[in-house]
mmCIF file of N, CA and C in Angstrom:
data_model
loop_
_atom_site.group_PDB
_atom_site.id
_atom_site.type_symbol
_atom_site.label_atom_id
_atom_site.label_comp_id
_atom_site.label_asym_id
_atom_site.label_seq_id
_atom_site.Cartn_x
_atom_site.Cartn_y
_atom_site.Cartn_z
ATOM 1 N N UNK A 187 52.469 -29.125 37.185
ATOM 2 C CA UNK A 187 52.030 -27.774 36.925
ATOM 3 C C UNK A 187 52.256 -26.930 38.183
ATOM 4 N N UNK A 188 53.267 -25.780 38.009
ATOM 5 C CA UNK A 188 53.053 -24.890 39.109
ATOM 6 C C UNK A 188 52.126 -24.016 39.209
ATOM 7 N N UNK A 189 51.371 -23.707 40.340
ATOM 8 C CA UNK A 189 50.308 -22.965 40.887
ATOM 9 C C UNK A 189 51.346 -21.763 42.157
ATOM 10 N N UNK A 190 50.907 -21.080 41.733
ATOM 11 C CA UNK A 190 51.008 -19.905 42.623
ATOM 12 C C UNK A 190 49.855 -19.366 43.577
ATOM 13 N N UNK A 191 50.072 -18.978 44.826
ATOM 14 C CA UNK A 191 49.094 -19.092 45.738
ATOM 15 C C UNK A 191 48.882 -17.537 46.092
ATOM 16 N N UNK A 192 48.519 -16.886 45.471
ATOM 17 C CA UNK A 192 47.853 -15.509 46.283
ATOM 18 C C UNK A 192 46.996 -15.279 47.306
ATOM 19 N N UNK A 193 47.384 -14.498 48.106
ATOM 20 C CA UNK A 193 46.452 -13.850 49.616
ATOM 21 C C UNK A 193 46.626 -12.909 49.493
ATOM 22 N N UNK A 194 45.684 -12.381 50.833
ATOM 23 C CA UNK A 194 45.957 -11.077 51.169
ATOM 24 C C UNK A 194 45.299 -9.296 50.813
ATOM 25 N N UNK A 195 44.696 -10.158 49.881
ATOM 26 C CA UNK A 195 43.834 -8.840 49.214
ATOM 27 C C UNK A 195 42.644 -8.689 49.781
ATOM 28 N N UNK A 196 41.534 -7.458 49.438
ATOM 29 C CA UNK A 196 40.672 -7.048 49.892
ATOM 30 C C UNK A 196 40.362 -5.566 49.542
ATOM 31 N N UNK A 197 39.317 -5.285 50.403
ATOM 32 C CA UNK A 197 39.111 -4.157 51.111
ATOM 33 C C UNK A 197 39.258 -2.674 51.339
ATOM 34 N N UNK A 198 40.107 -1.699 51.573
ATOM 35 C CA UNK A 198 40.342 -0.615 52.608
ATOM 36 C C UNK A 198 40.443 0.678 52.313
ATOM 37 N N UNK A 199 40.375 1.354 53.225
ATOM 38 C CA UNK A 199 39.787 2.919 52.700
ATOM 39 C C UNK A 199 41.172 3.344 52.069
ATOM 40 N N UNK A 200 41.109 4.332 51.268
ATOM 41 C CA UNK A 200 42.606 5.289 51.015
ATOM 42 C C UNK A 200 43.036 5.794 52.301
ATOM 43 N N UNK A 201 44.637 5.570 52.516
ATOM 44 C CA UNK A 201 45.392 5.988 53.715
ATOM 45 C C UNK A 201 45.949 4.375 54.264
ATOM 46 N N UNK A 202 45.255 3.192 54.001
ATOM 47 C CA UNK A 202 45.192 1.846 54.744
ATOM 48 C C UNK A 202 46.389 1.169 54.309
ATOM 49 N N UNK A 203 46.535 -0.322 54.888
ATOM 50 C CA UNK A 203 47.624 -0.729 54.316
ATOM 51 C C UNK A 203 46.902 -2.403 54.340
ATOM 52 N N UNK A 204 47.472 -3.253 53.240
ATOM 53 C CA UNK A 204 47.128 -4.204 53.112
ATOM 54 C C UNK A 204 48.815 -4.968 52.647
ATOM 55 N N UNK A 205 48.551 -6.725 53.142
ATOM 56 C CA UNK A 205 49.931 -7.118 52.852
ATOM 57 C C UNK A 205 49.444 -8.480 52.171
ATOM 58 N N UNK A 206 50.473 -8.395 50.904
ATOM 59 C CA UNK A 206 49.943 -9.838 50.018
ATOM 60 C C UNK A 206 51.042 -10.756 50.209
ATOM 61 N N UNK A 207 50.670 -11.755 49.749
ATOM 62 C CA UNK A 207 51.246 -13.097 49.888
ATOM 63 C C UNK A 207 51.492 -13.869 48.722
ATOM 64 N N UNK A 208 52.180 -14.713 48.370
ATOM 65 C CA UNK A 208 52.268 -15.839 47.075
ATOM 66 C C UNK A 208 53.430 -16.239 47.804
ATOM 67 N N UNK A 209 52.798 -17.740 47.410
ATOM 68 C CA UNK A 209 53.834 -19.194 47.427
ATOM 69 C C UNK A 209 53.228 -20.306 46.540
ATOM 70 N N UNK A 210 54.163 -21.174 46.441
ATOM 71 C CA UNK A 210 54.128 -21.829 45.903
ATOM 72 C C UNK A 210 54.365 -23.510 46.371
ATOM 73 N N UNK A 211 52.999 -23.803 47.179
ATOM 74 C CA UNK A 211 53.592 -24.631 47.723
ATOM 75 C C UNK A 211 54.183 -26.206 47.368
ATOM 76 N N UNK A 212 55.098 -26.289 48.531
ATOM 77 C CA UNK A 212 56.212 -27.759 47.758
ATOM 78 C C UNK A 212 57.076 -27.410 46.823
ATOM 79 N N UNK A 213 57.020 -25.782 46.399
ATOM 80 C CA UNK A 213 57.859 -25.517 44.985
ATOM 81 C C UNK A 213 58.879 -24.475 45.377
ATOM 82 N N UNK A 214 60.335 -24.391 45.681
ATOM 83 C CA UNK A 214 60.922 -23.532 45.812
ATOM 84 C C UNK A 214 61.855 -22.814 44.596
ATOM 85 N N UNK A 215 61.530 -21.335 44.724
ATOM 86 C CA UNK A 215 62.030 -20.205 42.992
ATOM 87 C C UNK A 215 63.209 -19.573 43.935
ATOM 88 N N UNK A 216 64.329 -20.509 44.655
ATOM 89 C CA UNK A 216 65.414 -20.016 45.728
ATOM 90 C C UNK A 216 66.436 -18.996 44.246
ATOM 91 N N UNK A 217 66.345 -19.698 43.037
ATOM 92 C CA UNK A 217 67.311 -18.850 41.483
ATOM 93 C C UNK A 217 66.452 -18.244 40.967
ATOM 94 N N UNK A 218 65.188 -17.744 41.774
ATOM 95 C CA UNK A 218 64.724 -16.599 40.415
ATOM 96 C C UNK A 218 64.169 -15.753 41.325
ATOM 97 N N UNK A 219 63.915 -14.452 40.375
ATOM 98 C CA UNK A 219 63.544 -13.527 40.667
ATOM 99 C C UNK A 219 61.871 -13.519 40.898
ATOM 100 N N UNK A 220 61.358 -13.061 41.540
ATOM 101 C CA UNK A 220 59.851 -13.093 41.554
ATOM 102 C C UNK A 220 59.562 -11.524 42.063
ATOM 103 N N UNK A 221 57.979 -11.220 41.616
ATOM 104 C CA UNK A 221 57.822 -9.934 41.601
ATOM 105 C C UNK A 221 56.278 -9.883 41.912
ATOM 106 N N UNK A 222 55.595 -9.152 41.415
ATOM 107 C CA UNK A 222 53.740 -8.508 41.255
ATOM 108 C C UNK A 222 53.882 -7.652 40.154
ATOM 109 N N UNK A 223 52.836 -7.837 39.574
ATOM 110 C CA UNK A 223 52.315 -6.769 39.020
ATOM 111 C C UNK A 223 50.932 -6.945 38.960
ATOM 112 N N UNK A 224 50.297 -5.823 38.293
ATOM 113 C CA UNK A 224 48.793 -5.238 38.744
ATOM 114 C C UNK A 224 48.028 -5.226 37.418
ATOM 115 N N UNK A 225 46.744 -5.615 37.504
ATOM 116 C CA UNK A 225 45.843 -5.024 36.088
ATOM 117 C C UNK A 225 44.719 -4.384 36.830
ATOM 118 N N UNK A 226 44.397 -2.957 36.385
ATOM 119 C CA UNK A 226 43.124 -2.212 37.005
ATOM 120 C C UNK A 226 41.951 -2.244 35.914
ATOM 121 N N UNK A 227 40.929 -2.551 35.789
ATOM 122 C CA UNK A 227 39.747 -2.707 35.089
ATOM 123 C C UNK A 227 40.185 -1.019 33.805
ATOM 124 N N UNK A 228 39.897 -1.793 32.469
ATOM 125 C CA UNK A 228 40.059 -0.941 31.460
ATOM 126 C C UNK A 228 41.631 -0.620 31.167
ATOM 127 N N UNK A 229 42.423 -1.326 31.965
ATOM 128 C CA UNK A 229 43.769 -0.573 31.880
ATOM 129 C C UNK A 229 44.557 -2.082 31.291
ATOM 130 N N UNK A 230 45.917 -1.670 30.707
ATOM 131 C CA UNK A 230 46.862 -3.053 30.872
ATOM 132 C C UNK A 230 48.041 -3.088 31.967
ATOM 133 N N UNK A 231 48.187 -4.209 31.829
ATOM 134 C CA UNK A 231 48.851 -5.173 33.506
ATOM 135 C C UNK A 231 49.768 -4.384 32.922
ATOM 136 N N UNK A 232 50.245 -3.775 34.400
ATOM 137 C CA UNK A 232 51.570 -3.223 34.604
ATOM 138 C C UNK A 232 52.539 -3.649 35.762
ATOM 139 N N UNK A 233 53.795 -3.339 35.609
ATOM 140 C CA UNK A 233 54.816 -3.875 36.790
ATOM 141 C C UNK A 233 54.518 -2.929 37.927
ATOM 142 N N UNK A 234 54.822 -3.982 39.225
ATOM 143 C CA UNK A 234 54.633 -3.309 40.340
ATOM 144 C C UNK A 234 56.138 -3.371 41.168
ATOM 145 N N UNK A 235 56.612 -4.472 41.235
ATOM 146 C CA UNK A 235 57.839 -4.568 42.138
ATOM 147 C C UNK A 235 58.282 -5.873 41.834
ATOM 148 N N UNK A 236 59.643 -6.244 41.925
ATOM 149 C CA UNK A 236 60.345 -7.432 42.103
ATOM 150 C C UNK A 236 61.128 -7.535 43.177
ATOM 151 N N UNK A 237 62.114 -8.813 43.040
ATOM 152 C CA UNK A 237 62.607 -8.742 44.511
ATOM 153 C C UNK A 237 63.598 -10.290 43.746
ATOM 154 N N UNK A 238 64.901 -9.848 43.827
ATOM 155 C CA UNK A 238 65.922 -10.658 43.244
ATOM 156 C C UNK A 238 66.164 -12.095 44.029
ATOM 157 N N UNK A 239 66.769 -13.154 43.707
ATOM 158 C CA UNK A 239 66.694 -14.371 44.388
ATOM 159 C C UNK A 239 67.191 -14.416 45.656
ATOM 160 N N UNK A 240 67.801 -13.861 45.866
ATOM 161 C CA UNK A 240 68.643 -13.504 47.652
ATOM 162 C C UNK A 240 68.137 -12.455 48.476
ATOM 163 N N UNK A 241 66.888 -11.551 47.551
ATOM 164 C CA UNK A 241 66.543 -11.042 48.445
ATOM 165 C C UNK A 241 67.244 -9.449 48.559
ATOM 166 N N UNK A 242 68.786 -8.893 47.996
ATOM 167 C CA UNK A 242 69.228 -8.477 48.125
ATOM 168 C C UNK A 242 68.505 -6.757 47.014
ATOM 169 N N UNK A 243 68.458 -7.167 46.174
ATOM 170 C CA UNK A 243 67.883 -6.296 45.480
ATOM 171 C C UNK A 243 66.223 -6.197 45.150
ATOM 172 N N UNK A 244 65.583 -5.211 44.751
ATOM 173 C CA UNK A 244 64.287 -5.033 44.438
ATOM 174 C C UNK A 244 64.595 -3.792 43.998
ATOM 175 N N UNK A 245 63.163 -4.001 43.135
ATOM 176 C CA UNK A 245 62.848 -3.144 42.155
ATOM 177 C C UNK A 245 61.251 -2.391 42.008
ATOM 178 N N UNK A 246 61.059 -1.195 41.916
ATOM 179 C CA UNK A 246 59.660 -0.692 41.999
ATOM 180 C C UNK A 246 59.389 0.292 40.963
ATOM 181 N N UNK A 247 57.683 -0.337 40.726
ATOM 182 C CA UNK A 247 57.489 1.094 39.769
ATOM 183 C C UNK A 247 57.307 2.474 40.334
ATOM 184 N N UNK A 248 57.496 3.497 39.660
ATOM 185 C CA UNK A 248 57.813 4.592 40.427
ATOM 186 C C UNK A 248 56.101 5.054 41.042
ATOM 187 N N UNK A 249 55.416 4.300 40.628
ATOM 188 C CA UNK A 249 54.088 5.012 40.896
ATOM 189 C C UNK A 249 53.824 4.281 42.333
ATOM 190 N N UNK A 250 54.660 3.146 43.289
ATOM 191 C CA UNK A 250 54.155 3.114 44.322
ATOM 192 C C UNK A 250 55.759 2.965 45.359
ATOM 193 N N UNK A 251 56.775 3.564 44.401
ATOM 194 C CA UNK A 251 57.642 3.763 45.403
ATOM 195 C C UNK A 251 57.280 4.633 46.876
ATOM 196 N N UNK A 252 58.321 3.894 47.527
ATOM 197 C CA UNK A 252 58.204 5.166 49.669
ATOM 198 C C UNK A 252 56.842 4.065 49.978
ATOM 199 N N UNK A 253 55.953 3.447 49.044
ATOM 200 C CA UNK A 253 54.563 3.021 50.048
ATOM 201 C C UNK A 253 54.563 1.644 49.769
ATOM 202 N N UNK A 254 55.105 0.814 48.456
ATOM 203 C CA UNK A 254 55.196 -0.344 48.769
ATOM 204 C C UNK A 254 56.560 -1.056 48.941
ATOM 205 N N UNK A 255 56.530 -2.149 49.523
ATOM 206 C CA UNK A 255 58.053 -2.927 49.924
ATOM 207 C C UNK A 255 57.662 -4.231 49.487
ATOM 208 N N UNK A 256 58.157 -5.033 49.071
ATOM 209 C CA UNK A 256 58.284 -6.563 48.281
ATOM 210 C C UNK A 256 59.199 -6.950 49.223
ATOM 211 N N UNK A 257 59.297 -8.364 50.118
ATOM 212 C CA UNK A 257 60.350 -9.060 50.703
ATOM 213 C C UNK A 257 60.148 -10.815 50.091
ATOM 214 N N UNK A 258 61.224 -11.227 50.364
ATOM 215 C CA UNK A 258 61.011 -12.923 50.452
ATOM 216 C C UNK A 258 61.283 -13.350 51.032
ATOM 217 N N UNK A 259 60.987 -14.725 51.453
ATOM 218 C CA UNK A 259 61.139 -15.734 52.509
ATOM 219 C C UNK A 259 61.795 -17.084 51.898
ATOM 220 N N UNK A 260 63.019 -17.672 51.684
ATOM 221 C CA UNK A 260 63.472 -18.891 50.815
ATOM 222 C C UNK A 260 63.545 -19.587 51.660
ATOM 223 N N UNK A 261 62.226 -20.166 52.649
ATOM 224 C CA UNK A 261 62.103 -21.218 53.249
ATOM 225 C C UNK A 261 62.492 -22.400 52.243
ATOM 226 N N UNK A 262 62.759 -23.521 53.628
ATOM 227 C CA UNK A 262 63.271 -24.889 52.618
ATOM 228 C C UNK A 262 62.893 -25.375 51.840
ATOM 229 N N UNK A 263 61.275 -26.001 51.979
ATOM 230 C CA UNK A 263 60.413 -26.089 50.973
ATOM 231 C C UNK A 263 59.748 -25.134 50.397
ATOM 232 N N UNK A 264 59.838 -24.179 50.516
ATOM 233 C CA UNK A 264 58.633 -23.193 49.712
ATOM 234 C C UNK A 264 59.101 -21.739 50.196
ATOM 235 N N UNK A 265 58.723 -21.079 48.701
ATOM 236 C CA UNK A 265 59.608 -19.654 48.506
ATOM 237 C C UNK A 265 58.229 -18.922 48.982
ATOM 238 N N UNK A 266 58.424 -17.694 49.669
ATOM 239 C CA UNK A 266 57.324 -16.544 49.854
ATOM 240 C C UNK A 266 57.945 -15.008 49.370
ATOM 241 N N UNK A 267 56.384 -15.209 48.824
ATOM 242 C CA UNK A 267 57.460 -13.312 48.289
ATOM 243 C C UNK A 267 55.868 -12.485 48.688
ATOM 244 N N UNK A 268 56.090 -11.928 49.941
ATOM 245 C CA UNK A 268 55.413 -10.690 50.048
ATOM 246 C C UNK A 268 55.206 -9.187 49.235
ATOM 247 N N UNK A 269 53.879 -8.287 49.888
ATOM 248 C CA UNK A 269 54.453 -7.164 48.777
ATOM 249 C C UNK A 269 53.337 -6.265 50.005
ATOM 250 N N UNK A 270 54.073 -5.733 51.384
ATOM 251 C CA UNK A 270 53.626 -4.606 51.855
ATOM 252 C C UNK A 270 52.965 -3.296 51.130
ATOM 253 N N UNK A 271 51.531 -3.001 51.559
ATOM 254 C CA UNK A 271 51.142 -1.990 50.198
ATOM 255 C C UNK A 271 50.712 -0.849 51.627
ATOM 256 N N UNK A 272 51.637 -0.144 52.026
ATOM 257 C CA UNK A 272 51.048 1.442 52.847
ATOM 258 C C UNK A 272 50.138 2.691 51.747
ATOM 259 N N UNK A 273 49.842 2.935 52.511
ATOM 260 C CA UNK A 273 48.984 4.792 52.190
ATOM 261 C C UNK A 273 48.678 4.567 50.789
ATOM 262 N N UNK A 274 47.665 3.129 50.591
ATOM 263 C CA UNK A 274 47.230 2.871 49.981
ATOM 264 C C UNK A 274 46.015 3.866 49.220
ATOM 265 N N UNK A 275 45.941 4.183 48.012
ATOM 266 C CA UNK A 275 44.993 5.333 47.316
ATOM 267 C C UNK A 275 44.328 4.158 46.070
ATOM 268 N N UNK A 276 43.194 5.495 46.171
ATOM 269 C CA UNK A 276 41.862 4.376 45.007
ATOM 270 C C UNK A 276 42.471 3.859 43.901
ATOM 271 N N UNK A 277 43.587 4.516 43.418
ATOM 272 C CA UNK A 277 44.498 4.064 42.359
ATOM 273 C C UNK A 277 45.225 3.079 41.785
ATOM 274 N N UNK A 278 45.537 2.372 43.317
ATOM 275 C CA UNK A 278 45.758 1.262 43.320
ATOM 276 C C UNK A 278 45.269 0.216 43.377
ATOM 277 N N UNK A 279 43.998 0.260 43.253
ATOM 278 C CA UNK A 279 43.053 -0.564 43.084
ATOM 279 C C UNK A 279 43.586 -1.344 41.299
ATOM 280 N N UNK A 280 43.369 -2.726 41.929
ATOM 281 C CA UNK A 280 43.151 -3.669 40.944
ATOM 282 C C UNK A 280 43.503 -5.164 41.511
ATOM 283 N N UNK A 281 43.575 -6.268 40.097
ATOM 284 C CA UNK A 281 44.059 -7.377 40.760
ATOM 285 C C UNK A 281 45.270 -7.318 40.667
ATOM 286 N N UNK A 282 46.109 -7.907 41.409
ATOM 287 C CA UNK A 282 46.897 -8.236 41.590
ATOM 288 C C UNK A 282 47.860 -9.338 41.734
ATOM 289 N N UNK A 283 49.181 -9.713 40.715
ATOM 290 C CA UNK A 283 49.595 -11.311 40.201
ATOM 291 C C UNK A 283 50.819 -11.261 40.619
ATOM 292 N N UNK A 284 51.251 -12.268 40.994
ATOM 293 C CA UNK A 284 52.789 -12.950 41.617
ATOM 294 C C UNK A 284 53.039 -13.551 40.852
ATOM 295 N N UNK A 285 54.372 -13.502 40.159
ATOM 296 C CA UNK A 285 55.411 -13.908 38.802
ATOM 297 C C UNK A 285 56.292 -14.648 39.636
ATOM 298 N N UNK A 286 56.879 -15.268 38.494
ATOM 299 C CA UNK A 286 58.205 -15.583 38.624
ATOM 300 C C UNK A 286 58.780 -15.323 37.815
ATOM 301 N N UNK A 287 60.037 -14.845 37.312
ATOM 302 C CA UNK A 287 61.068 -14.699 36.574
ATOM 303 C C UNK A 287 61.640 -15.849 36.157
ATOM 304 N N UNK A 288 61.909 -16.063 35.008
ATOM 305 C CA UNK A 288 62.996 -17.169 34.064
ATOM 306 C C UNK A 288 64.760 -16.362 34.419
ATOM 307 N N UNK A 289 65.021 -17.283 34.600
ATOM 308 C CA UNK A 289 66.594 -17.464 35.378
ATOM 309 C C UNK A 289 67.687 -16.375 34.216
ATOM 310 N N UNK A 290 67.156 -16.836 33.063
ATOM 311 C CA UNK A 290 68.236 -16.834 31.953
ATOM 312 C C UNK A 290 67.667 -15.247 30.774
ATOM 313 N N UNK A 291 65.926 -15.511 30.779
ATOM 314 C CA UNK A 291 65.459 -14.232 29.762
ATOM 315 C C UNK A 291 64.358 -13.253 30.432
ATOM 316 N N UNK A 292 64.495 -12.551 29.989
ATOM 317 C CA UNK A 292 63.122 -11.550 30.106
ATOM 318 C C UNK A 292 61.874 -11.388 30.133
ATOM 319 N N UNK A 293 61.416 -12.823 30.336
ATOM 320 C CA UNK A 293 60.038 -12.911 30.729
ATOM 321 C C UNK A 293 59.628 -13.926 32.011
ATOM 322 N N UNK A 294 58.588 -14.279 31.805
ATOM 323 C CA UNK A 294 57.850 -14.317 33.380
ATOM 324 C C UNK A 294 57.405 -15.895 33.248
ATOM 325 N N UNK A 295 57.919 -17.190 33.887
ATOM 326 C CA UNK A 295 57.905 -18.557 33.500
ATOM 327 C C UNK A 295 55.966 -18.819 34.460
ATOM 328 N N UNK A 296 55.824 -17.463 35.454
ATOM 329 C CA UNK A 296 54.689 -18.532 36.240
ATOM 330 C C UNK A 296 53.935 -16.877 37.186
ATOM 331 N N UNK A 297 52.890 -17.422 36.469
ATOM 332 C CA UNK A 297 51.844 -16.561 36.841
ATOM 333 C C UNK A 297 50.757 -16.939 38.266
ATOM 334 N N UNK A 298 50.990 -15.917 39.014
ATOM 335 C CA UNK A 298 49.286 -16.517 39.994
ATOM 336 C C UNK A 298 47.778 -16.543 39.267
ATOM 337 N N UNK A 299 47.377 -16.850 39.747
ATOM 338 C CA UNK A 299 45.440 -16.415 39.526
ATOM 339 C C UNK A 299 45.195 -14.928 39.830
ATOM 340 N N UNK A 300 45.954 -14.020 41.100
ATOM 341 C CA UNK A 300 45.746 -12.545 41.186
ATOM 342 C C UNK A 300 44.310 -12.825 42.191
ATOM 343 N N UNK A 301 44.781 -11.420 42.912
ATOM 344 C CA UNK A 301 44.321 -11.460 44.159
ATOM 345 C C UNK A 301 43.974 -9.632 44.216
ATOM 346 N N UNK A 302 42.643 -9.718 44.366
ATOM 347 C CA UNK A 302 41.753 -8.540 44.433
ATOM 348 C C UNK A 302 42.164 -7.201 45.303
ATOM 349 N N UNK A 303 42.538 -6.277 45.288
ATOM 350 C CA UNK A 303 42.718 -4.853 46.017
ATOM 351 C C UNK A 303 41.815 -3.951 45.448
ATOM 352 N N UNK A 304 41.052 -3.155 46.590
ATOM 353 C CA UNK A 304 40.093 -2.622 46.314
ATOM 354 C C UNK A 304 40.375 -1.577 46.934
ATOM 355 N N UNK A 305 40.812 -0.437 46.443
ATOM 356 C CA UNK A 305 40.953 1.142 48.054
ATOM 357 C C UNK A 305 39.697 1.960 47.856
ATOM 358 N N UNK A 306 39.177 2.176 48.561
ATOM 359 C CA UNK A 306 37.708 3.244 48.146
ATOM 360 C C UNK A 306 38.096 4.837 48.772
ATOM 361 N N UNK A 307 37.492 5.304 48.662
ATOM 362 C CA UNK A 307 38.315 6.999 48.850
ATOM 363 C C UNK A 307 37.817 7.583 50.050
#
């Protein structure tokens, strides 16, 4: 069973910046795409950003383009896919989940547990 490992959440006033984390450890996603997306209390999970297997491309929703950046790390054993969150606003508040992408279709083979962001105003 893969487990996905979220960090990084918390805390911080609007204006702040917080930086998340997911891996997977012992498990490397070096052929897939991996991403975040967000669920805010009362709302449904929406996409936040991806970030293609090399790293070369990414993708953002327009509601936190210019403030967030997604990178990865395809260490040997174990893939990291960050997701820099600047000039962070109350809006962005929610949890927050690290995917993985299926190689071949359009959906999402591996979910985190999601990792808490809280911006207060």
């Amino acid at each position: 069973q893969v487990q996905l490992v979220e960090s990084g959440g918390g805390l911080v006033q609007a204006g702040g910046s917080l930086r998340l984390s997911c891996a997977a450890p012992g498990r490397t996603f070096s052929s897939n795409t991996m991403g975040w997306f967000r669920q805010a209390p009362g709302k449904e999970r929406e996409f936040v950003a991806a970030i293609s297997w090399s790293g070369g491309d990414t993708y953002y929703a327009d509601s936190v383009k210019g403030r967030f950046t997604i990178s990865r790390d395809n260490a040997k054993n174990t893939d990291t896919v960050y997701l820099q969150m600047n000039s962070l606003k109350p809006e962005d508040t929610a949890v927050y989940y690290c995917v993985v992408r299926n190689r071949y279709r359009d959906e999402y083979d591996y979910w985190g547990r999601g990792t808490q962001v809280t911006v207060s105003s």
